[in-house]
Tab-separated table of N, CA, C and O in Angstrom:
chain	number	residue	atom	x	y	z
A	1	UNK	N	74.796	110.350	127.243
A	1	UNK	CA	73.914	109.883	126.188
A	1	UNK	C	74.646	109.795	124.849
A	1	UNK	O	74.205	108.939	124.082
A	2	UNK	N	75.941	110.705	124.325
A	2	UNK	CA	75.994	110.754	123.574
A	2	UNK	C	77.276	109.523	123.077
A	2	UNK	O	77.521	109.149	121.930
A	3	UNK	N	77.840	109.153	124.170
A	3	UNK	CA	78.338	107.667	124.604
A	3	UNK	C	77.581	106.630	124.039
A	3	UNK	O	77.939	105.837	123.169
A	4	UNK	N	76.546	106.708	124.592
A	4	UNK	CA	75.423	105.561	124.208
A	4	UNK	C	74.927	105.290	122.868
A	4	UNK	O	74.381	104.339	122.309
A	5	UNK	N	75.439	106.866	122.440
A	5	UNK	CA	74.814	106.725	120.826
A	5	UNK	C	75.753	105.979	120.056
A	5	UNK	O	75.600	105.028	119.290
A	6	UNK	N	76.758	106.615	120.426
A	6	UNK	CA	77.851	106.111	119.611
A	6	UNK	C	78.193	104.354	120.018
A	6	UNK	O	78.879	103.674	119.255
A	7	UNK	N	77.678	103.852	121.153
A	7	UNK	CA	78.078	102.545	120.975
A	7	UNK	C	76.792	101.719	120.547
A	7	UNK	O	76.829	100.498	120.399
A	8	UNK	N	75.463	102.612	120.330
A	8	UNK	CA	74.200	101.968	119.606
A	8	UNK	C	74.730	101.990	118.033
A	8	UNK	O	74.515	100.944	117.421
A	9	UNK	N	75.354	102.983	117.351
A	9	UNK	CA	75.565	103.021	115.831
A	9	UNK	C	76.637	102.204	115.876
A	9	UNK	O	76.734	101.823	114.710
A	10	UNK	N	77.669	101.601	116.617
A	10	UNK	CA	78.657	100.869	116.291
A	10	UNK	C	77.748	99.170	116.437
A	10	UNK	O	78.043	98.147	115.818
A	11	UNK	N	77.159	99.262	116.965
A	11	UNK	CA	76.415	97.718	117.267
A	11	UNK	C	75.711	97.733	116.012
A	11	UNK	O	75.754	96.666	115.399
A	12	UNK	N	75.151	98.560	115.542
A	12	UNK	CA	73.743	98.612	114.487
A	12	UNK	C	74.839	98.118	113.080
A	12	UNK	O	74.437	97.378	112.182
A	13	UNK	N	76.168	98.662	113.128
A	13	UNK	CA	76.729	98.615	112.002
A	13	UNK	C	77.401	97.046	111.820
A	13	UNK	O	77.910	96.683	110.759
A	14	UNK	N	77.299	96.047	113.232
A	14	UNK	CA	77.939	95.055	113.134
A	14	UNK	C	76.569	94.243	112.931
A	14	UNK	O	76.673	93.053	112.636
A	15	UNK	N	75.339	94.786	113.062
A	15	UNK	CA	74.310	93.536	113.117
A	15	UNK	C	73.716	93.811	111.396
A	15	UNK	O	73.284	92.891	110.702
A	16	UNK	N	73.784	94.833	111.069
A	16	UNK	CA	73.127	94.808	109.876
A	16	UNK	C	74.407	94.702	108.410
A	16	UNK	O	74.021	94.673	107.242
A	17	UNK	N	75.777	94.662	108.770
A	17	UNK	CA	76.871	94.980	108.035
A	17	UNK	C	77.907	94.226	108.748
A	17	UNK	O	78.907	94.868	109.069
A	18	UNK	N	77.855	92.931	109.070
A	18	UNK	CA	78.866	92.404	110.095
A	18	UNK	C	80.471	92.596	109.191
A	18	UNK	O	81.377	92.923	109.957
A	19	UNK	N	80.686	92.516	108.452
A	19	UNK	CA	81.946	92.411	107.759
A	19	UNK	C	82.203	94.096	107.694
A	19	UNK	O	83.382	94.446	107.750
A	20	UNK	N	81.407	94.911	107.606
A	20	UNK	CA	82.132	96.431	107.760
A	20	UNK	C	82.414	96.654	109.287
A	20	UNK	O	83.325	97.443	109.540
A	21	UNK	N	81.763	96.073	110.333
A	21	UNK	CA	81.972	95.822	111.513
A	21	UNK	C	83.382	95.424	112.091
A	21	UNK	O	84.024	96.025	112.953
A	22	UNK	N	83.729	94.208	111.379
A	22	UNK	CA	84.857	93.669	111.791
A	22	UNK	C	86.241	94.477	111.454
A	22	UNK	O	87.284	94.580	112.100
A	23	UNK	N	85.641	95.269	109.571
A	23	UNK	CA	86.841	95.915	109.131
A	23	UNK	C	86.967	96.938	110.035
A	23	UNK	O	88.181	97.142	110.016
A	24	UNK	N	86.462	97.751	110.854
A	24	UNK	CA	86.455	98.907	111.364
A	24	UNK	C	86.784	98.206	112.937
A	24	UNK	O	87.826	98.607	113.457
A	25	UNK	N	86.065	97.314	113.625
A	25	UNK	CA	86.718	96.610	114.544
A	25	UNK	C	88.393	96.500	114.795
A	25	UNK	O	89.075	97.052	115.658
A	26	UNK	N	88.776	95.608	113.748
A	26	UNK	CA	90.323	95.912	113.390
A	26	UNK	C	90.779	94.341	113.417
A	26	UNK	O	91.979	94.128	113.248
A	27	UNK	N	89.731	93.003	113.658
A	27	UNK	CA	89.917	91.978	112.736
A	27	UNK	C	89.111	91.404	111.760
A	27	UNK	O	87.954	90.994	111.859
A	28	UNK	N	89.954	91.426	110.684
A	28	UNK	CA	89.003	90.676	109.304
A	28	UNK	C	87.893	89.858	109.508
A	28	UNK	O	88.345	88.884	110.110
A	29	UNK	N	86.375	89.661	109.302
A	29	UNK	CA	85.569	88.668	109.141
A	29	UNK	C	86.656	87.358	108.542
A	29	UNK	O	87.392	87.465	107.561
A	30	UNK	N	86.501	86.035	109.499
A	30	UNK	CA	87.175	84.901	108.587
A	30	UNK	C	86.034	84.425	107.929
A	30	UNK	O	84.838	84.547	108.194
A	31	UNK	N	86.606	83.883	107.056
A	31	UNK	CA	85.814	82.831	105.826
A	31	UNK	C	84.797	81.942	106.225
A	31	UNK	O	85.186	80.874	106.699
A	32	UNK	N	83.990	82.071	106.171
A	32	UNK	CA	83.571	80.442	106.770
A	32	UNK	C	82.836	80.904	107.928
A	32	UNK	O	81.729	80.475	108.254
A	33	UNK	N	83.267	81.486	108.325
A	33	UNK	CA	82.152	81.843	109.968
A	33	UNK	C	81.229	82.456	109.648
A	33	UNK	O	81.301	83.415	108.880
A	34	UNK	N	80.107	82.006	110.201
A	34	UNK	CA	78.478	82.529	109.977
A	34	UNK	C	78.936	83.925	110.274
A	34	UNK	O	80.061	84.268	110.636
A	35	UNK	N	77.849	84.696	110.055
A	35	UNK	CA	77.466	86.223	110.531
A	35	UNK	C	77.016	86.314	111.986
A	35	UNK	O	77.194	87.159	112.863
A	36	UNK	N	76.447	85.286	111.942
A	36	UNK	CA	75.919	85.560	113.563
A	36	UNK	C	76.877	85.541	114.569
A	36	UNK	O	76.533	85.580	115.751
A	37	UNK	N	78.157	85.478	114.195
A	37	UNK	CA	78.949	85.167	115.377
A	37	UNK	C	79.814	86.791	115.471
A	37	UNK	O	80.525	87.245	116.367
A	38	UNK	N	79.476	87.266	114.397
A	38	UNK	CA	80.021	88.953	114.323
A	38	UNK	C	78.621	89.839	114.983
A	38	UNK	O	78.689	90.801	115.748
A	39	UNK	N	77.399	89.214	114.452
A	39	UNK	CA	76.774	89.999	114.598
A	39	UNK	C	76.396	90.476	116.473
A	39	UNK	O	75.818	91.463	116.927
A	40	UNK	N	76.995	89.329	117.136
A	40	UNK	CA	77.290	88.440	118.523
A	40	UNK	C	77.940	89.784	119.213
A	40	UNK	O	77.548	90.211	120.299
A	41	UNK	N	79.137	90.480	118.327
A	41	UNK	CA	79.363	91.830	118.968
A	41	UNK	C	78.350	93.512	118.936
A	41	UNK	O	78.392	94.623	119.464
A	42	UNK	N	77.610	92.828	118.058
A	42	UNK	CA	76.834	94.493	117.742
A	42	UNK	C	75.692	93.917	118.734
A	42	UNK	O	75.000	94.790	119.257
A	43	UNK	N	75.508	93.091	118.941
A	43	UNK	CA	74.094	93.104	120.215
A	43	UNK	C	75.084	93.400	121.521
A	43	UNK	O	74.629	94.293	122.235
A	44	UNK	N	76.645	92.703	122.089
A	44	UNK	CA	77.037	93.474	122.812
A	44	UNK	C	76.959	94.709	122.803
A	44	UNK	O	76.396	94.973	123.866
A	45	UNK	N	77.144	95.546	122.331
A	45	UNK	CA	77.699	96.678	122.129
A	45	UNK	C	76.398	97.862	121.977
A	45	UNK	O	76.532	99.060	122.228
A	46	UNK	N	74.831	97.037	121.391
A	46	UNK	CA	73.702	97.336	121.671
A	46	UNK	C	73.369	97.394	122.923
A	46	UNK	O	72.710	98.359	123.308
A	47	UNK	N	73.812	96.220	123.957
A	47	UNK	CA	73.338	96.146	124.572
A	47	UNK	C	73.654	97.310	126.114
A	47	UNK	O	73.040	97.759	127.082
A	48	UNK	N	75.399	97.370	125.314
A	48	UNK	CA	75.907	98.446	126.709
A	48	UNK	C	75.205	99.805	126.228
A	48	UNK	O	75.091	100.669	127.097
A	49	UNK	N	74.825	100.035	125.219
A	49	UNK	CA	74.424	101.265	124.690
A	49	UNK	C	73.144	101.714	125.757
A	49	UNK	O	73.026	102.726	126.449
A	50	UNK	N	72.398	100.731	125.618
A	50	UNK	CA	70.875	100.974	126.612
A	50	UNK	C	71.021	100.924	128.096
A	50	UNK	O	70.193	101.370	128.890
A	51	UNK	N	72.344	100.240	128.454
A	51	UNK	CA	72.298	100.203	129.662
A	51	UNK	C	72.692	101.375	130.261
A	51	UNK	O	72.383	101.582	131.435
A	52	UNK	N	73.483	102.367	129.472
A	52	UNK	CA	74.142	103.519	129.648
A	52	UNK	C	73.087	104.696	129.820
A	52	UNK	O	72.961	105.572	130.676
A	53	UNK	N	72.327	104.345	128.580
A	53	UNK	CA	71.529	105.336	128.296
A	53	UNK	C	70.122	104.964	129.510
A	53	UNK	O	69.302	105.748	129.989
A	54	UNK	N	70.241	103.846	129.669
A	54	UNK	CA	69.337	103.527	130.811
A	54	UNK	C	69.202	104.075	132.357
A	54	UNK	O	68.285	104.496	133.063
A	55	UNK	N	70.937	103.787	132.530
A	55	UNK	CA	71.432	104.610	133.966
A	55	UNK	C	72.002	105.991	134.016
A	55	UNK	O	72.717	106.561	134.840
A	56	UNK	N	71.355	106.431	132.647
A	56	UNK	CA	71.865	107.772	132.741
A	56	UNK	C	70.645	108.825	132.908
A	56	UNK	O	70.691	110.002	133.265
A	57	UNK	N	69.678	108.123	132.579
A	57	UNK	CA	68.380	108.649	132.624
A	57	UNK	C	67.894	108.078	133.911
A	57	UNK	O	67.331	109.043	134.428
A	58	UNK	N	67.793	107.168	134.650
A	58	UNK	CA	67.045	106.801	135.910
A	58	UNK	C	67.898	106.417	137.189
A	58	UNK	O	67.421	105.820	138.154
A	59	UNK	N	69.210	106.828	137.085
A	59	UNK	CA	69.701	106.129	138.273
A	59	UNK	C	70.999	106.944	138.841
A	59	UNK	O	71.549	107.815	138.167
A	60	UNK	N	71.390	106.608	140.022
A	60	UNK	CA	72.383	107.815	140.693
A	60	UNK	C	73.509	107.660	139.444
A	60	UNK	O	73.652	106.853	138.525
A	61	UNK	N	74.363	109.080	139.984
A	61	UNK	CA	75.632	109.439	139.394
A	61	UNK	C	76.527	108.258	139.452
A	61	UNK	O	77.119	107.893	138.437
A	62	UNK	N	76.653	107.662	140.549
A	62	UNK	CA	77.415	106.581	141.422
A	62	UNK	C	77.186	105.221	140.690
A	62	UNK	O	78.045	104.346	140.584
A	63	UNK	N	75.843	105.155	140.173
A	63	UNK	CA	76.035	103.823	139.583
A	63	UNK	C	76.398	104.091	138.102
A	63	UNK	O	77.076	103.315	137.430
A	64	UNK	N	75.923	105.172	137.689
A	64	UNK	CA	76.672	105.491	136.139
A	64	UNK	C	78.249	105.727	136.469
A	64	UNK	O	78.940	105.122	135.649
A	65	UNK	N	78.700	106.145	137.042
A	65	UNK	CA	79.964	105.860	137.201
A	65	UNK	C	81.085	104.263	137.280
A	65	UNK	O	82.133	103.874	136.763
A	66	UNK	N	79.863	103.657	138.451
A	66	UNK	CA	80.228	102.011	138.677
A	66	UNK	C	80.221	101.366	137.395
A	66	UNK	O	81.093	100.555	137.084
A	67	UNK	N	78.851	101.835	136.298
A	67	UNK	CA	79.038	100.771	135.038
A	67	UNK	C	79.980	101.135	133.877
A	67	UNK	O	80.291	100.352	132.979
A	68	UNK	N	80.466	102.607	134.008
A	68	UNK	CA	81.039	102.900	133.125
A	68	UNK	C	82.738	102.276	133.327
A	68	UNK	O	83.498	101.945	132.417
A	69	UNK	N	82.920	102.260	134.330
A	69	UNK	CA	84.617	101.955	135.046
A	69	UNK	C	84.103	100.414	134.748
A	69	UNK	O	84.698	99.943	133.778
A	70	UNK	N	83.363	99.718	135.206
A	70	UNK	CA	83.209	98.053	134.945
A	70	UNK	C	83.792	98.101	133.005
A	70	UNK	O	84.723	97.550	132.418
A	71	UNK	N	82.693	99.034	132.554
A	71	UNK	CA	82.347	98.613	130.708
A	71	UNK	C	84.027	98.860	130.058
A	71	UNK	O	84.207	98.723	128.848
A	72	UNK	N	85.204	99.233	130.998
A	72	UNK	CA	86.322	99.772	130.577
A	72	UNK	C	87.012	98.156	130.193
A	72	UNK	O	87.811	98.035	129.263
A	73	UNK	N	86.613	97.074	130.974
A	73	UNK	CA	86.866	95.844	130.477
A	73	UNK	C	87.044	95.547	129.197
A	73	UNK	O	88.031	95.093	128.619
A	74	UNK	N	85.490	95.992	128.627
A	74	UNK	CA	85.254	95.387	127.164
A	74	UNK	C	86.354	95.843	126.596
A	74	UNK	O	87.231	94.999	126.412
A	75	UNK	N	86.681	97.483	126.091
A	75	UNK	CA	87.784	97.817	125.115
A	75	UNK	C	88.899	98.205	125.396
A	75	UNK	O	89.487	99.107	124.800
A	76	UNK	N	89.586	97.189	126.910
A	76	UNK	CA	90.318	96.689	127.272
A	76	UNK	C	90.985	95.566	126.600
A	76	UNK	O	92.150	95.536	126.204
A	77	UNK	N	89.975	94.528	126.514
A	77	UNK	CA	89.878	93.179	125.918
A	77	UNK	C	90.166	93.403	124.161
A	77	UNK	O	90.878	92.726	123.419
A	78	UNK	N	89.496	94.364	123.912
A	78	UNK	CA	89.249	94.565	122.671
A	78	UNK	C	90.827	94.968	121.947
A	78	UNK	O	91.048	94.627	120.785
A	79	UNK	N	91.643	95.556	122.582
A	79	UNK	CA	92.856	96.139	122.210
A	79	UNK	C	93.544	95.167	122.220
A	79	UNK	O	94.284	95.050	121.244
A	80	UNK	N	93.595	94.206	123.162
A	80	UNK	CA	94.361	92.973	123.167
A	80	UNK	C	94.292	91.999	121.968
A	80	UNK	O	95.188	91.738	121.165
A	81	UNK	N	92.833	91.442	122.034
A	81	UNK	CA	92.150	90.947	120.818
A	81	UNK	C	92.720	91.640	119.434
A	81	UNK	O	93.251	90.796	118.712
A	82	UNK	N	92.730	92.409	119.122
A	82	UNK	CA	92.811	93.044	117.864
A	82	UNK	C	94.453	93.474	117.958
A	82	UNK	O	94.933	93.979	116.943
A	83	UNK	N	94.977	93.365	118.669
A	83	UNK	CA	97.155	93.675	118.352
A	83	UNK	C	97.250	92.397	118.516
A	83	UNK	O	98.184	91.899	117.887
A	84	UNK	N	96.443	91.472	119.310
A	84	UNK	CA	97.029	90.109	118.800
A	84	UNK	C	96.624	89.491	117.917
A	84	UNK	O	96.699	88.269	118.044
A	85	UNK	N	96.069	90.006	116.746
A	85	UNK	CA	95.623	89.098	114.956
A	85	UNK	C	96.582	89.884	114.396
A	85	UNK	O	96.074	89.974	113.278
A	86	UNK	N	97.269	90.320	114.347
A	86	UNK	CA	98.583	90.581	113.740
A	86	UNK	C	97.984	91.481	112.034
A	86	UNK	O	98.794	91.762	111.150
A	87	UNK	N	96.357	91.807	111.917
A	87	UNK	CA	95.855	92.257	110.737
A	87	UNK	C	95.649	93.652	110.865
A	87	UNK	O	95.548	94.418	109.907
A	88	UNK	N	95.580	94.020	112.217
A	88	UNK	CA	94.821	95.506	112.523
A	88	UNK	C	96.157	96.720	112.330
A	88	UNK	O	97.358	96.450	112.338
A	89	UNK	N	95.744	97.634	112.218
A	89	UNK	CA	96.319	98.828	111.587
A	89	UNK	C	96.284	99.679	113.146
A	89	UNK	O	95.538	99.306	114.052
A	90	UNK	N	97.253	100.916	113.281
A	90	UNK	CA	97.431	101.855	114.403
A	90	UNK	C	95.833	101.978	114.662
A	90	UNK	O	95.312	101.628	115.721
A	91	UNK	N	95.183	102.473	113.655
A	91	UNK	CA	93.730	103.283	114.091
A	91	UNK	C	92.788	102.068	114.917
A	91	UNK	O	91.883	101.995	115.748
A	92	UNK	N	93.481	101.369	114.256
A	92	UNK	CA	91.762	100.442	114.631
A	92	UNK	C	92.271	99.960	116.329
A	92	UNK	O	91.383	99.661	117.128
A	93	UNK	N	93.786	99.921	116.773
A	93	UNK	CA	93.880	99.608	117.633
A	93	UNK	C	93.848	101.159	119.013
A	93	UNK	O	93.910	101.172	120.242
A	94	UNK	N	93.749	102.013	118.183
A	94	UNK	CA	93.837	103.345	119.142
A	94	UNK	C	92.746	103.139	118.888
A	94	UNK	O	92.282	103.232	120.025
A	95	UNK	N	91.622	102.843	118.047
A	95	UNK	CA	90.074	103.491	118.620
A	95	UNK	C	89.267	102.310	119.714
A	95	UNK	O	88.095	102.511	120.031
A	96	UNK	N	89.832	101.399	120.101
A	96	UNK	CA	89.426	100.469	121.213
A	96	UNK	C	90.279	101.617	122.496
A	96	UNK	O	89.720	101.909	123.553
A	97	UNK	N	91.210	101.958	122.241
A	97	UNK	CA	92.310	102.673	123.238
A	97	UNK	C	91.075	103.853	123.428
A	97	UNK	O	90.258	103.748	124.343
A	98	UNK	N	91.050	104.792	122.617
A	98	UNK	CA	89.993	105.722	122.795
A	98	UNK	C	88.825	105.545	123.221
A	98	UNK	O	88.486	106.468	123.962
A	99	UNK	N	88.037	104.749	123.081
A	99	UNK	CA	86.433	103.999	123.527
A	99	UNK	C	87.183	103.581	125.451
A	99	UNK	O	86.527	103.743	126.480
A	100	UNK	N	88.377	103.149	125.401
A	100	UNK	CA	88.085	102.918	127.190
A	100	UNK	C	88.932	104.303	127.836
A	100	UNK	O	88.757	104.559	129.027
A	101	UNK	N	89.687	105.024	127.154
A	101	UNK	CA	89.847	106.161	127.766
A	101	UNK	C	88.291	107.289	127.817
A	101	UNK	O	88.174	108.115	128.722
A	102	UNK	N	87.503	107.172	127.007
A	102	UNK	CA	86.713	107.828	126.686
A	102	UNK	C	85.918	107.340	128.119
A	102	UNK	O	85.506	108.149	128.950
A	103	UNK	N	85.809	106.147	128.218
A	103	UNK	CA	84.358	105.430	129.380
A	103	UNK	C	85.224	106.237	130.661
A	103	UNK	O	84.613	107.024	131.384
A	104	UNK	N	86.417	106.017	130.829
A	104	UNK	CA	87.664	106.102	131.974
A	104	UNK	C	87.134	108.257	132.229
A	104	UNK	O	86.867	108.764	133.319
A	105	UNK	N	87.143	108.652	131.510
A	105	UNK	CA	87.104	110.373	131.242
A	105	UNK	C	85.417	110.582	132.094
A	105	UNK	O	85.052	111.178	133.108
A	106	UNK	N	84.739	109.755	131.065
A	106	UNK	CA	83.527	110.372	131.282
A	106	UNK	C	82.951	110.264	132.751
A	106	UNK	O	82.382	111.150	133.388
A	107	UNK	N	83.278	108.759	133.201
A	107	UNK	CA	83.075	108.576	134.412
A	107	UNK	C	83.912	109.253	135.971
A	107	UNK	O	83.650	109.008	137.149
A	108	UNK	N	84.984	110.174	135.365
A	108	UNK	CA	85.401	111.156	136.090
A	108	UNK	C	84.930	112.270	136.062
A	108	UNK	O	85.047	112.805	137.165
A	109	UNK	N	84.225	113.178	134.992
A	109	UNK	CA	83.821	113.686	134.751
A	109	UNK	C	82.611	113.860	135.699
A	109	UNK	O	82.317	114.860	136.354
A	110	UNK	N	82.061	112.836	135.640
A	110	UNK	CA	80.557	112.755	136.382
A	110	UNK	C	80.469	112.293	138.096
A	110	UNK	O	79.529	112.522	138.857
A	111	UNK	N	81.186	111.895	138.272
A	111	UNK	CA	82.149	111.639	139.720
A	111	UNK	C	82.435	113.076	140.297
A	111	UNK	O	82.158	113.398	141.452
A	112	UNK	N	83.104	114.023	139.230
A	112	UNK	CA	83.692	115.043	139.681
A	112	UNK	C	82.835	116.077	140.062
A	112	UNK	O	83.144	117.054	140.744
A	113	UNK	N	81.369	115.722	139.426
A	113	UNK	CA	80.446	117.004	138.978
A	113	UNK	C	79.444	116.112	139.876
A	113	UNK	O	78.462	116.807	140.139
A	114	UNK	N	79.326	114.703	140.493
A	114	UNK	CA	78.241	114.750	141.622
A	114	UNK	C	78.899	115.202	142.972
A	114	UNK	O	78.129	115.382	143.915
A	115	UNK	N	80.440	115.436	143.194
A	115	UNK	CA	80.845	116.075	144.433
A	115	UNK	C	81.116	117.396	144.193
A	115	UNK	O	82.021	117.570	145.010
A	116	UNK	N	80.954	118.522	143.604
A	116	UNK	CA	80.530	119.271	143.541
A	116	UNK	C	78.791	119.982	143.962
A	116	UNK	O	78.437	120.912	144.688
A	117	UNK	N	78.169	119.165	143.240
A	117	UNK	CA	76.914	119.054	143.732
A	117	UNK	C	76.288	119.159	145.484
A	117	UNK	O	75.087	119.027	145.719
């Protein structure tokens, strides 16, 4: 859950603040591009939030595990995306690094603790 929170306040901060979004993202808002196309990541990022928090509350260990190893894509992508604009700084590219080691952890974590069970 507490996964979920943290990727509900990172979405909330790109839909209501898209340009503090992007700075913390780790590429600049460009000029000229509507908001809605930033704000395009905070409903992603809303949206994995509920799904998490969705299958974490109603559904086996096994499928919270399955979506969390799938969601390792996104800030996969995201690290790539952001070392290739040539604007982003160490942090902003370790905290995409951290967000899919983090999904990668947790979903062992919970893997580890339904075979125990």
């Amino acid at each position: 859950m507490a996964l979920a929170a943290v990727f509900l306040c990172l979405g909330g901060l790109f839909i209501v603040s898209p340009s503090a979004g992007a700075a913390i993202f780790g590429i600049p808002a460009p000029s000229g591009v509507p908001a809605g196309y930033l704000r395009a990541i905070g409903f992603r990022d809303v949206a994995l939030a509920l799904y998490l928090a969705g299958l974490a509350c109603f559904s086996t260990r096994r499928a919270v595990c399955l979506v969390l190893m799938a969601s390792v894509f996104i800030p996969f992508c995201d690290v790539i995306l952001v070392w290739m604009s040539d604007s982003a700084t160490f942090w902003q590219i370790a905290l995409h690094g951290v967000s899919g080691a983090g999904l990668v952890l947790i979903a062992a974590l919970i893997s580890l603790s339904a075979k125990r069970a």
